[in-house]
């Protein structure tokens, strides 16, 4: 199943903008393939203002967020893999969502896993997940 992170980031971005607030994303600046201006990150993280009036060419795809922004008056092209986004929130009130850190995906891992043709064990009943659900309450 695909990660829900890009869908949640897009939905929260739209919600924040619709409420006349300023969307910011918290990014793991040390994540592989992240392209952000050097010298602006602190403790391996950077907060980016992605409001419509602060960036140009914002693209929010399933694999990454990319746009052009200005830092110290100098234009930069930024590229943030979706897995490097640690959170999205409104600057004015802090409402939004924080995500768990995702480990980088190795290039040699297979993306497509073939399902078994045998079907589920035990008379057609799918196996039940063990443990508790991993959903969290976000205020």
PDB file of C-alpha atoms in Angstrom:
ATOM      1  CA  UNK A   1       0.000   0.000   0.000  1.00  0.00           C
ATOM      2  CA  UNK A   2       1.242   3.513  -0.805  1.00  0.00           C
ATOM      3  CA  UNK A   3       2.264   5.880   1.965  1.00  0.00           C
ATOM      4  CA  UNK A   4      -0.520   8.169   3.172  1.00  0.00           C
ATOM      5  CA  UNK A   5       1.972  10.978   3.898  1.00  0.00           C
ATOM      6  CA  UNK A   6       1.780  12.775   0.508  1.00  0.00           C
ATOM      7  CA  UNK A   7      -2.018  12.709   0.577  1.00  0.00           C
ATOM      8  CA  UNK A   8      -2.123  14.085   4.127  1.00  0.00           C
ATOM      9  CA  UNK A   9       0.430  16.788   3.309  1.00  0.00           C
ATOM     10  CA  UNK A  10      -1.628  17.950   0.302  1.00  0.00           C
ATOM     11  CA  UNK A  11      -4.892  17.881   2.267  1.00  0.00           C
ATOM     12  CA  UNK A  12      -3.464  19.794   5.231  1.00  0.00           C
ATOM     13  CA  UNK A  13      -1.813  22.318   2.898  1.00  0.00           C
ATOM     14  CA  UNK A  14      -5.169  23.020   1.258  1.00  0.00           C
ATOM     15  CA  UNK A  15      -6.933  23.225   4.642  1.00  0.00           C
ATOM     16  CA  UNK A  16      -4.338  25.657   6.036  1.00  0.00           C
ATOM     17  CA  UNK A  17      -4.481  27.906   2.954  1.00  0.00           C
ATOM     18  CA  UNK A  18      -8.306  27.803   2.870  1.00  0.00           C
ATOM     19  CA  UNK A  19      -8.285  29.106   6.451  1.00  0.00           C
ATOM     20  CA  UNK A  20      -6.055  32.072   5.477  1.00  0.00           C
ATOM     21  CA  UNK A  21      -3.084  30.735   7.403  1.00  0.00           C
ATOM     22  CA  UNK A  22       0.552  30.231   6.373  1.00  0.00           C
ATOM     23  CA  UNK A  23       1.578  26.604   5.738  1.00  0.00           C
ATOM     24  CA  UNK A  24       5.036  25.578   6.937  1.00  0.00           C
ATOM     25  CA  UNK A  25       6.699  22.198   6.540  1.00  0.00           C
ATOM     26  CA  UNK A  26       9.327  20.785   8.872  1.00  0.00           C
ATOM     27  CA  UNK A  27      11.947  18.912   6.840  1.00  0.00           C
ATOM     28  CA  UNK A  28      14.703  16.469   7.728  1.00  0.00           C
ATOM     29  CA  UNK A  29      17.483  18.331   5.866  1.00  0.00           C
ATOM     30  CA  UNK A  30      19.820  15.329   6.144  1.00  0.00           C
ATOM     31  CA  UNK A  31      17.481  12.901   4.373  1.00  0.00           C
ATOM     32  CA  UNK A  32      18.900  11.551   1.081  1.00  0.00           C
ATOM     33  CA  UNK A  33      18.096  13.651  -2.030  1.00  0.00           C
ATOM     34  CA  UNK A  34      16.829  16.658  -0.029  1.00  0.00           C
ATOM     35  CA  UNK A  35      17.843  19.863  -1.795  1.00  0.00           C
ATOM     36  CA  UNK A  36      17.578  22.905   0.474  1.00  0.00           C
ATOM     37  CA  UNK A  37      19.921  25.892   0.801  1.00  0.00           C
ATOM     38  CA  UNK A  38      22.976  25.133   2.916  1.00  0.00           C
ATOM     39  CA  UNK A  39      23.383  27.168   6.080  1.00  0.00           C
ATOM     40  CA  UNK A  40      19.677  27.576   6.803  1.00  0.00           C
ATOM     41  CA  UNK A  41      19.142  24.213   8.528  1.00  0.00           C
ATOM     42  CA  UNK A  42      19.461  23.845  12.280  1.00  0.00           C
ATOM     43  CA  UNK A  43      20.089  20.502  13.990  1.00  0.00           C
ATOM     44  CA  UNK A  44      19.521  18.717  10.675  1.00  0.00           C
ATOM     45  CA  UNK A  45      16.069  20.251  10.218  1.00  0.00           C
ATOM     46  CA  UNK A  46      14.669  23.213   8.329  1.00  0.00           C
ATOM     47  CA  UNK A  47      11.253  24.899   8.399  1.00  0.00           C
ATOM     48  CA  UNK A  48      10.003  26.043   5.006  1.00  0.00           C
ATOM     49  CA  UNK A  49       7.196  28.510   4.323  1.00  0.00           C
ATOM     50  CA  UNK A  50       5.260  27.009   1.398  1.00  0.00           C
ATOM     51  CA  UNK A  51       2.464  29.576   1.192  1.00  0.00           C
ATOM     52  CA  UNK A  52       1.338  30.541  -2.328  1.00  0.00           C
ATOM     53  CA  UNK A  53       2.836  34.050  -1.986  1.00  0.00           C
ATOM     54  CA  UNK A  54       6.204  32.766  -0.690  1.00  0.00           C
ATOM     55  CA  UNK A  55       7.062  30.171  -3.360  1.00  0.00           C
ATOM     56  CA  UNK A  56       6.874  29.710  -7.114  1.00  0.00           C
ATOM     57  CA  UNK A  57       6.033  26.552  -9.035  1.00  0.00           C
ATOM     58  CA  UNK A  58       4.918  24.478  -6.054  1.00  0.00           C
ATOM     59  CA  UNK A  59       4.545  20.816  -7.064  1.00  0.00           C
ATOM     60  CA  UNK A  60       3.206  18.393  -4.453  1.00  0.00           C
ATOM     61  CA  UNK A  61       3.625  14.938  -5.960  1.00  0.00           C
ATOM     62  CA  UNK A  62       3.482  11.538  -4.248  1.00  0.00           C
ATOM     63  CA  UNK A  63       7.259  11.192  -4.228  1.00  0.00           C
ATOM     64  CA  UNK A  64       8.357  14.771  -3.456  1.00  0.00           C
ATOM     65  CA  UNK A  65       7.501  18.426  -2.949  1.00  0.00           C
ATOM     66  CA  UNK A  66       9.421  20.863  -5.144  1.00  0.00           C
ATOM     67  CA  UNK A  67       9.337  24.639  -5.593  1.00  0.00           C
ATOM     68  CA  UNK A  68      11.426  27.767  -5.958  1.00  0.00           C
ATOM     69  CA  UNK A  69      11.948  29.976  -2.933  1.00  0.00           C
ATOM     70  CA  UNK A  70      14.116  32.878  -1.838  1.00  0.00           C
ATOM     71  CA  UNK A  71      16.606  32.708   0.991  1.00  0.00           C
ATOM     72  CA  UNK A  72      18.487  35.852   1.884  1.00  0.00           C
ATOM     73  CA  UNK A  73      17.217  37.413  -1.347  1.00  0.00           C
ATOM     74  CA  UNK A  74      18.685  34.624  -3.490  1.00  0.00           C
ATOM     75  CA  UNK A  75      16.409  32.281  -5.484  1.00  0.00           C
ATOM     76  CA  UNK A  76      16.857  28.549  -4.855  1.00  0.00           C
ATOM     77  CA  UNK A  77      15.227  25.427  -6.300  1.00  0.00           C
ATOM     78  CA  UNK A  78      14.145  23.128  -3.486  1.00  0.00           C
ATOM     79  CA  UNK A  79      13.359  19.419  -3.648  1.00  0.00           C
ATOM     80  CA  UNK A  80      12.001  17.548  -0.632  1.00  0.00           C
ATOM     81  CA  UNK A  81      11.205  13.828  -0.840  1.00  0.00           C
ATOM     82  CA  UNK A  82       7.878  13.224   0.866  1.00  0.00           C
ATOM     83  CA  UNK A  83       9.498  10.868   3.392  1.00  0.00           C
ATOM     84  CA  UNK A  84      11.713  13.774   4.546  1.00  0.00           C
ATOM     85  CA  UNK A  85       8.676  15.855   5.584  1.00  0.00           C
ATOM     86  CA  UNK A  86       8.407  15.594   9.359  1.00  0.00           C
ATOM     87  CA  UNK A  87       5.354  17.814   9.730  1.00  0.00           C
ATOM     88  CA  UNK A  88       3.071  20.442   8.231  1.00  0.00           C
ATOM     89  CA  UNK A  89       1.405  23.145  10.278  1.00  0.00           C
ATOM     90  CA  UNK A  90      -0.089  26.649  10.231  1.00  0.00           C
ATOM     91  CA  UNK A  91       2.342  29.303  11.438  1.00  0.00           C
ATOM     92  CA  UNK A  92      -0.423  31.343  13.080  1.00  0.00           C
ATOM     93  CA  UNK A  93      -1.778  28.683  15.436  1.00  0.00           C
ATOM     94  CA  UNK A  94       0.463  25.609  15.135  1.00  0.00           C
ATOM     95  CA  UNK A  95      -2.378  23.374  13.960  1.00  0.00           C
ATOM     96  CA  UNK A  96      -1.317  20.586  11.641  1.00  0.00           C
ATOM     97  CA  UNK A  97       0.301  17.165  11.819  1.00  0.00           C
ATOM     98  CA  UNK A  98       3.667  15.669  12.735  1.00  0.00           C
ATOM     99  CA  UNK A  99       4.874  12.501  11.009  1.00  0.00           C
ATOM    100  CA  UNK A 100       7.170   9.744  12.186  1.00  0.00           C
ATOM    101  CA  UNK A 101      10.660   9.602  10.728  1.00  0.00           C
ATOM    102  CA  UNK A 102      10.807   7.249   7.743  1.00  0.00           C
ATOM    103  CA  UNK A 103      14.038   5.393   7.021  1.00  0.00           C
ATOM    104  CA  UNK A 104      15.485   5.943   3.538  1.00  0.00           C
ATOM    105  CA  UNK A 105      14.564   3.282   0.985  1.00  0.00           C
ATOM    106  CA  UNK A 106      17.563   1.358  -0.330  1.00  0.00           C
ATOM    107  CA  UNK A 107      17.941   1.396  -4.113  1.00  0.00           C
ATOM    108  CA  UNK A 108      18.429  -2.363  -4.289  1.00  0.00           C
ATOM    109  CA  UNK A 109      15.145  -3.237  -2.582  1.00  0.00           C
ATOM    110  CA  UNK A 110      12.338  -4.486  -4.794  1.00  0.00           C
ATOM    111  CA  UNK A 111       9.362  -2.164  -5.037  1.00  0.00           C
ATOM    112  CA  UNK A 112       6.895  -4.714  -6.356  1.00  0.00           C
ATOM    113  CA  UNK A 113       6.161  -7.752  -4.244  1.00  0.00           C
ATOM    114  CA  UNK A 114       4.101 -10.448  -5.917  1.00  0.00           C
ATOM    115  CA  UNK A 115       1.184 -11.765  -3.830  1.00  0.00           C
ATOM    116  CA  UNK A 116       1.001 -15.464  -3.113  1.00  0.00           C
ATOM    117  CA  UNK A 117      -1.302 -17.411  -5.403  1.00  0.00           C
ATOM    118  CA  UNK A 118      -2.207 -19.781  -2.570  1.00  0.00           C
ATOM    119  CA  UNK A 119      -4.625 -17.315  -0.934  1.00  0.00           C
ATOM    120  CA  UNK A 120      -5.019 -16.686   2.781  1.00  0.00           C
ATOM    121  CA  UNK A 121      -4.413 -19.561   5.203  1.00  0.00           C
ATOM    122  CA  UNK A 122      -7.033 -21.117   7.495  1.00  0.00           C
ATOM    123  CA  UNK A 123     -10.034 -21.503   5.195  1.00  0.00           C
ATOM    124  CA  UNK A 124      -9.949 -18.129   3.473  1.00  0.00           C
ATOM    125  CA  UNK A 125      -9.818 -15.891   6.550  1.00  0.00           C
ATOM    126  CA  UNK A 126      -7.120 -13.199   6.299  1.00  0.00           C
ATOM    127  CA  UNK A 127      -4.657 -13.180   9.195  1.00  0.00           C
ATOM    128  CA  UNK A 128      -5.496 -10.709  11.976  1.00  0.00           C
ATOM    129  CA  UNK A 129      -2.917  -8.047  12.755  1.00  0.00           C
ATOM    130  CA  UNK A 130      -1.232  -8.426  16.093  1.00  0.00           C
ATOM    131  CA  UNK A 131      -0.964  -5.614  18.604  1.00  0.00           C
ATOM    132  CA  UNK A 132      -2.891  -2.393  18.883  1.00  0.00           C
ATOM    133  CA  UNK A 133      -3.686   0.021  16.073  1.00  0.00           C
ATOM    134  CA  UNK A 134      -1.047   2.674  15.478  1.00  0.00           C
ATOM    135  CA  UNK A 135      -3.397   5.632  15.057  1.00  0.00           C
ATOM    136  CA  UNK A 136      -2.712   8.701  17.174  1.00  0.00           C
ATOM    137  CA  UNK A 137      -4.968  11.563  18.273  1.00  0.00           C
ATOM    138  CA  UNK A 138      -3.900  14.900  16.791  1.00  0.00           C
ATOM    139  CA  UNK A 139      -5.158  18.067  18.422  1.00  0.00           C
TER     140      UNK A 139
END
